[in-house]
Short mmCIF file of C-alpha atoms in Angstrom, two decimals:
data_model
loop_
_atom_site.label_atom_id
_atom_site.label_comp_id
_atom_site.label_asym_id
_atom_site.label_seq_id
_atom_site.Cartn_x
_atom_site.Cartn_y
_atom_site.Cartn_z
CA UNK A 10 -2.11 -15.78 -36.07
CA UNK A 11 -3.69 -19.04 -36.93
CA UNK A 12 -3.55 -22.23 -34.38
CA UNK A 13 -4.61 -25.73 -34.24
CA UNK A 14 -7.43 -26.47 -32.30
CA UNK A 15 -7.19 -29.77 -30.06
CA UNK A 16 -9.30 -31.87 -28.16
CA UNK A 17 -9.01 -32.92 -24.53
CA UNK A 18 -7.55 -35.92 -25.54
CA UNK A 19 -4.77 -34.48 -27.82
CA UNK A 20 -6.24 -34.92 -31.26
CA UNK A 21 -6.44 -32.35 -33.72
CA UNK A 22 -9.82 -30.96 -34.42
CA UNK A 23 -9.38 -28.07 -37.16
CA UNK A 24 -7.60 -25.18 -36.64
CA UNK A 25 -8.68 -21.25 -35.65
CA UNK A 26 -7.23 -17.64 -36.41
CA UNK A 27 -6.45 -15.53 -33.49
CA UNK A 28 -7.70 -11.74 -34.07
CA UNK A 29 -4.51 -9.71 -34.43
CA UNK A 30 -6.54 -6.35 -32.61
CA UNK A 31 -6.84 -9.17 -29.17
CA UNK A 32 -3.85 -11.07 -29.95
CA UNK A 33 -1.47 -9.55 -32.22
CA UNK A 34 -0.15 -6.32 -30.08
CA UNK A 35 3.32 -5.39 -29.06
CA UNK A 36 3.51 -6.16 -24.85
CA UNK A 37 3.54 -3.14 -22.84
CA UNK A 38 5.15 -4.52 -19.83
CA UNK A 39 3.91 -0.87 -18.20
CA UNK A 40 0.27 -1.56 -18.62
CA UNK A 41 0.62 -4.96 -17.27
CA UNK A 42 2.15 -3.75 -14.31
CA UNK A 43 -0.40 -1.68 -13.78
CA UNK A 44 -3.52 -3.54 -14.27
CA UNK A 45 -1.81 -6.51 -11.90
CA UNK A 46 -0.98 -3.94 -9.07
CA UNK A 47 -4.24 -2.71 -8.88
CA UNK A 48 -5.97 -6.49 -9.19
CA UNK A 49 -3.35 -7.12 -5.95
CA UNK A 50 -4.31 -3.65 -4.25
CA UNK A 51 -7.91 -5.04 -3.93
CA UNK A 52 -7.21 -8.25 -2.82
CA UNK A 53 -5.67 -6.59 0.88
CA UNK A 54 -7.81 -7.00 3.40
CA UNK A 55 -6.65 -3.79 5.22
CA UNK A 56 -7.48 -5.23 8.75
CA UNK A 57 -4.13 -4.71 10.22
CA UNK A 58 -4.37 -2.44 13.36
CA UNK A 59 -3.10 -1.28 16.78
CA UNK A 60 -3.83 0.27 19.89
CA UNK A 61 -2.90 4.25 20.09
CA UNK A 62 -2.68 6.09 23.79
CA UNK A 63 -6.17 6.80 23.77
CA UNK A 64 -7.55 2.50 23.97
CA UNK A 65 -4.77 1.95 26.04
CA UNK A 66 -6.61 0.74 29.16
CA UNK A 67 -4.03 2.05 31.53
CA UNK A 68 -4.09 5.04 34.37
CA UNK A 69 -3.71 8.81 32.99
CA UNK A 70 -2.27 9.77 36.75
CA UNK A 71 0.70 11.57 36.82
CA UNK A 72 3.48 8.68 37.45
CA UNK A 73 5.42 10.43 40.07
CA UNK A 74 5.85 14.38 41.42
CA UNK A 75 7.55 16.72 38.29
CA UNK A 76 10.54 17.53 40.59
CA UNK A 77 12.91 16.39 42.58
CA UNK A 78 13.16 12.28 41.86
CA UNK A 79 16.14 12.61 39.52
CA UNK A 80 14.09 10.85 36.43
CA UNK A 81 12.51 12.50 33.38
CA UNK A 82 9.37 13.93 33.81
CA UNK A 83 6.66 11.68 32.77
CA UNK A 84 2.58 11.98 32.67
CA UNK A 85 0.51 9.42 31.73
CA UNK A 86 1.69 5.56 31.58
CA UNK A 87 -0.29 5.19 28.22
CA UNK A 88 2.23 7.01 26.10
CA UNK A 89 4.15 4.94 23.58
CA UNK A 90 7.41 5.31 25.75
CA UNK A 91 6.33 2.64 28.15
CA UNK A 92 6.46 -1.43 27.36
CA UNK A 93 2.40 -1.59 27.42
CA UNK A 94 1.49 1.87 25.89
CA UNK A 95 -0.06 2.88 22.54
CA UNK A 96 2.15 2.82 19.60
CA UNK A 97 2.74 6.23 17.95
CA UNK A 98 1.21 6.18 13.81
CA UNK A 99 0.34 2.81 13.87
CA UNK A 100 -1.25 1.16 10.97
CA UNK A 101 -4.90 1.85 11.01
CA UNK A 102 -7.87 -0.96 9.45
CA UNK A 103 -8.20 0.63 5.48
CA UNK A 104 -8.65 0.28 1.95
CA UNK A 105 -5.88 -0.20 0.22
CA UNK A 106 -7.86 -0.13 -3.32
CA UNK A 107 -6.30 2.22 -5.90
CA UNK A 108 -8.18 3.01 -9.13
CA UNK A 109 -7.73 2.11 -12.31
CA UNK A 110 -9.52 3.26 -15.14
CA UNK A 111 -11.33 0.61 -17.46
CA UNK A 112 -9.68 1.63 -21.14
CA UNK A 113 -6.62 0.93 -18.93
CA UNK A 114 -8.03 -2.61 -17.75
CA UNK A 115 -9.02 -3.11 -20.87
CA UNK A 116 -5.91 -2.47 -22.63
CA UNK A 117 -3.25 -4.76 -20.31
CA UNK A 118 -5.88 -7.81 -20.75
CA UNK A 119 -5.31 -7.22 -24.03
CA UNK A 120 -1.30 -7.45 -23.78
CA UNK A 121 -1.47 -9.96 -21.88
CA UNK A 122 -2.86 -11.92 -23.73
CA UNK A 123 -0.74 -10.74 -27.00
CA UNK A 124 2.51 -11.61 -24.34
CA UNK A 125 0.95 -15.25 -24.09
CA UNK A 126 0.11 -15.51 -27.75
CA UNK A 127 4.13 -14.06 -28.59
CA UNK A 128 5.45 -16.62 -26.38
CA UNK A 129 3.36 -19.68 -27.53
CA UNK A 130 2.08 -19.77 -24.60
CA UNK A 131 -1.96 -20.40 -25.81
CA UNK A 132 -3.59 -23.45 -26.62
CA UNK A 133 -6.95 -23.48 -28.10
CA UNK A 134 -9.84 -26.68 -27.12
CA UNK A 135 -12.33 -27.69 -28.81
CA UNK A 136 -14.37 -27.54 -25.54
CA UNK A 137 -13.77 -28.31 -22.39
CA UNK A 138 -15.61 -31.08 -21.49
CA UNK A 139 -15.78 -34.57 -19.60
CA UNK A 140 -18.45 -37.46 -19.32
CA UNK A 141 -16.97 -38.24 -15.90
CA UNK A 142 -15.41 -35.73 -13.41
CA UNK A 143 -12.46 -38.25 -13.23
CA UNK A 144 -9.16 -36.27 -12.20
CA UNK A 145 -6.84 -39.34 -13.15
CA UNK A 146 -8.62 -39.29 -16.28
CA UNK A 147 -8.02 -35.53 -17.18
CA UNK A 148 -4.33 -35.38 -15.64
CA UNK A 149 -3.62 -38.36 -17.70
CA UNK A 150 -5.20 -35.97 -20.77
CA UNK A 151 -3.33 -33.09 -19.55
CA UNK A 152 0.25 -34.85 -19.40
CA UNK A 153 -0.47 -35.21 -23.11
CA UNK A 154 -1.17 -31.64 -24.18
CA UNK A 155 1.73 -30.85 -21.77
CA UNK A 156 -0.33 -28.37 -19.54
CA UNK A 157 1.50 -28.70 -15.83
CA UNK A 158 0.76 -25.50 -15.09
CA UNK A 159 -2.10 -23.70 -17.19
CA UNK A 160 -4.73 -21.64 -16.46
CA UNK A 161 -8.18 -22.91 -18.35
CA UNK A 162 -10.92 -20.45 -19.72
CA UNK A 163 -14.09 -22.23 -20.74
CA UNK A 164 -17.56 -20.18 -21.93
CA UNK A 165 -20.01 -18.23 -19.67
CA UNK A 166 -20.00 -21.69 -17.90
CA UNK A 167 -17.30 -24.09 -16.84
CA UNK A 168 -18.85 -27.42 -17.15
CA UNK A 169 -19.33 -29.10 -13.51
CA UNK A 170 -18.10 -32.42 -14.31
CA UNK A 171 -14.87 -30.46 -15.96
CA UNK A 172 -13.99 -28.17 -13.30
CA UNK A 173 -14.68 -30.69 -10.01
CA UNK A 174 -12.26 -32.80 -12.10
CA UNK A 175 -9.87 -30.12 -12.71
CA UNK A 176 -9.99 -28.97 -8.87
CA UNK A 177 -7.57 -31.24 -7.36
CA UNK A 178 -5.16 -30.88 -10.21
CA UNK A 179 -2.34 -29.18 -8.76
CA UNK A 180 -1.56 -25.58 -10.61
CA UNK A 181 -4.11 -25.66 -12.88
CA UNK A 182 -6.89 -23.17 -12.49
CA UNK A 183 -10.33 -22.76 -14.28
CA UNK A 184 -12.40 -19.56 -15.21
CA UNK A 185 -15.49 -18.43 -16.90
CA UNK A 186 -14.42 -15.94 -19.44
CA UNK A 187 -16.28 -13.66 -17.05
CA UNK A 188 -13.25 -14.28 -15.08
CA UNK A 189 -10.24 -13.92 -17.37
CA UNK A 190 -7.94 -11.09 -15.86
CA UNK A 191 -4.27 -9.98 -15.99
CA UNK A 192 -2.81 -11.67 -12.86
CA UNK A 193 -3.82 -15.01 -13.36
CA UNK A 194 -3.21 -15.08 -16.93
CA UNK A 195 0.67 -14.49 -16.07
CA UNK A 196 0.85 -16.26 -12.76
CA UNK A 197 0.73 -19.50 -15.25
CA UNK A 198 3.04 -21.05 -17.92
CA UNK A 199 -0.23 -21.74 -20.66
CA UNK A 200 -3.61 -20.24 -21.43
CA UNK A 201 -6.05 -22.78 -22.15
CA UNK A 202 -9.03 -20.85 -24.35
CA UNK A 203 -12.18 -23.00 -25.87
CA UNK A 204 -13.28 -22.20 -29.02
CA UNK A 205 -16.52 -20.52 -27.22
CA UNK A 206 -14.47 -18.31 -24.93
CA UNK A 207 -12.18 -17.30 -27.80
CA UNK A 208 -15.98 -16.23 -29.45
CA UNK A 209 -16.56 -14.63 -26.52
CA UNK A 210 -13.57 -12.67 -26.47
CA UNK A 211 -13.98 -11.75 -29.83
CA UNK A 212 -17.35 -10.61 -28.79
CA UNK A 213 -16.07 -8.85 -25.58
CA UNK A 214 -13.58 -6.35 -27.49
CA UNK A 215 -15.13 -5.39 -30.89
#
């Protein structure tokens, strides 16, 4: 698959072929699932929690004599019957990581990226780069490349200037290639690859 490369301004600069092994697959929307309900997994915190019977700071005395008051017969005022007691299998602070294994991980970034690439959904820069970290400046740039909602990978490094003016931008989002993952590839409408994370890429999966 061969594209034109573009600067930040919206000129042409050359053009690039996309490696069909990265690029060129047939989606698995399986593997994608996958990969993003594992990335979302992680992300809980797991700090949800709530008092059982035993941190219940209430009396264990026997409420009233077994026999003879015409109730039911009840122990302890801690027990999960009473407004105030411990809850019965309440959630509990914990992990709700699941694993994944990396050929897996590896293989839905690919498709992911193949599902962009099949729905014209990449653009390639020449770099991403600005003398000033003016946002009106790069959202006027970006109105002309049509990115309203794109998610930007630059190198190893995003450029300071670049990303601080990028930041108040509203859904756009920039990564180091370090970064690129499943979620946030499909969480936005383009993919925004430089011509040195596209190397690195390249690098990445042979």
């Amino acid at each position: 698959m061969e594209l034109t490369v573009t600067t930040i301004e919206g000129d042409a600069a050359g053009s690039v072929t996309l490696s069909d092994a990265i690029f060129g697959l047939d989606p698995r929307a399986d593997l994608i699932q996958r990969c993003v309900k594992w990335q979302l997994s992680r992300r809980q915190r797991g700090t949800h929690a709530v008092k059982n019977r035993a941190e219940i700071h209430r009396t264990g005395k026997k409420m009233y004599r077994q026999k003879g008051t015409g109730s039911a017969r009840h122990g302890s005022a801690r027990v999960n019957l009473f407004r105030g007691g411990g809850r019965s299998f309440g959630p509990t602070p914990r992990s709700h990581a699941i694993d994944l294994p990396k050929k897996v991980r590896v293989l839905a970034l690919k498709h992911a990226l193949s599902a962009k690439a099949k729905d014209g959904g990449i653009i390639v820069l020449e770099s991403a780069s600005m003398k000033d970290g003016k946002t009106k400046v790069l959202a006027e740039n970006f109105s002309k490349l049509g990115l309203i909602n794109a998610l930007i990978i630059d190198g190893a490094e995003v450029e300071a200037t670049f990303a601080l003016a990028a930041r108040n931008i509203p859904n756009i989002d920039v990564l180091p290639v370090q970064g690129i993952n499943v979620y946030d590839i499909l969480r936005r409408h383009k993919l925004v690859l430089t011509k040195s994370a596209l190397e690195a890429l390249e690098a990445r999966f042979k």
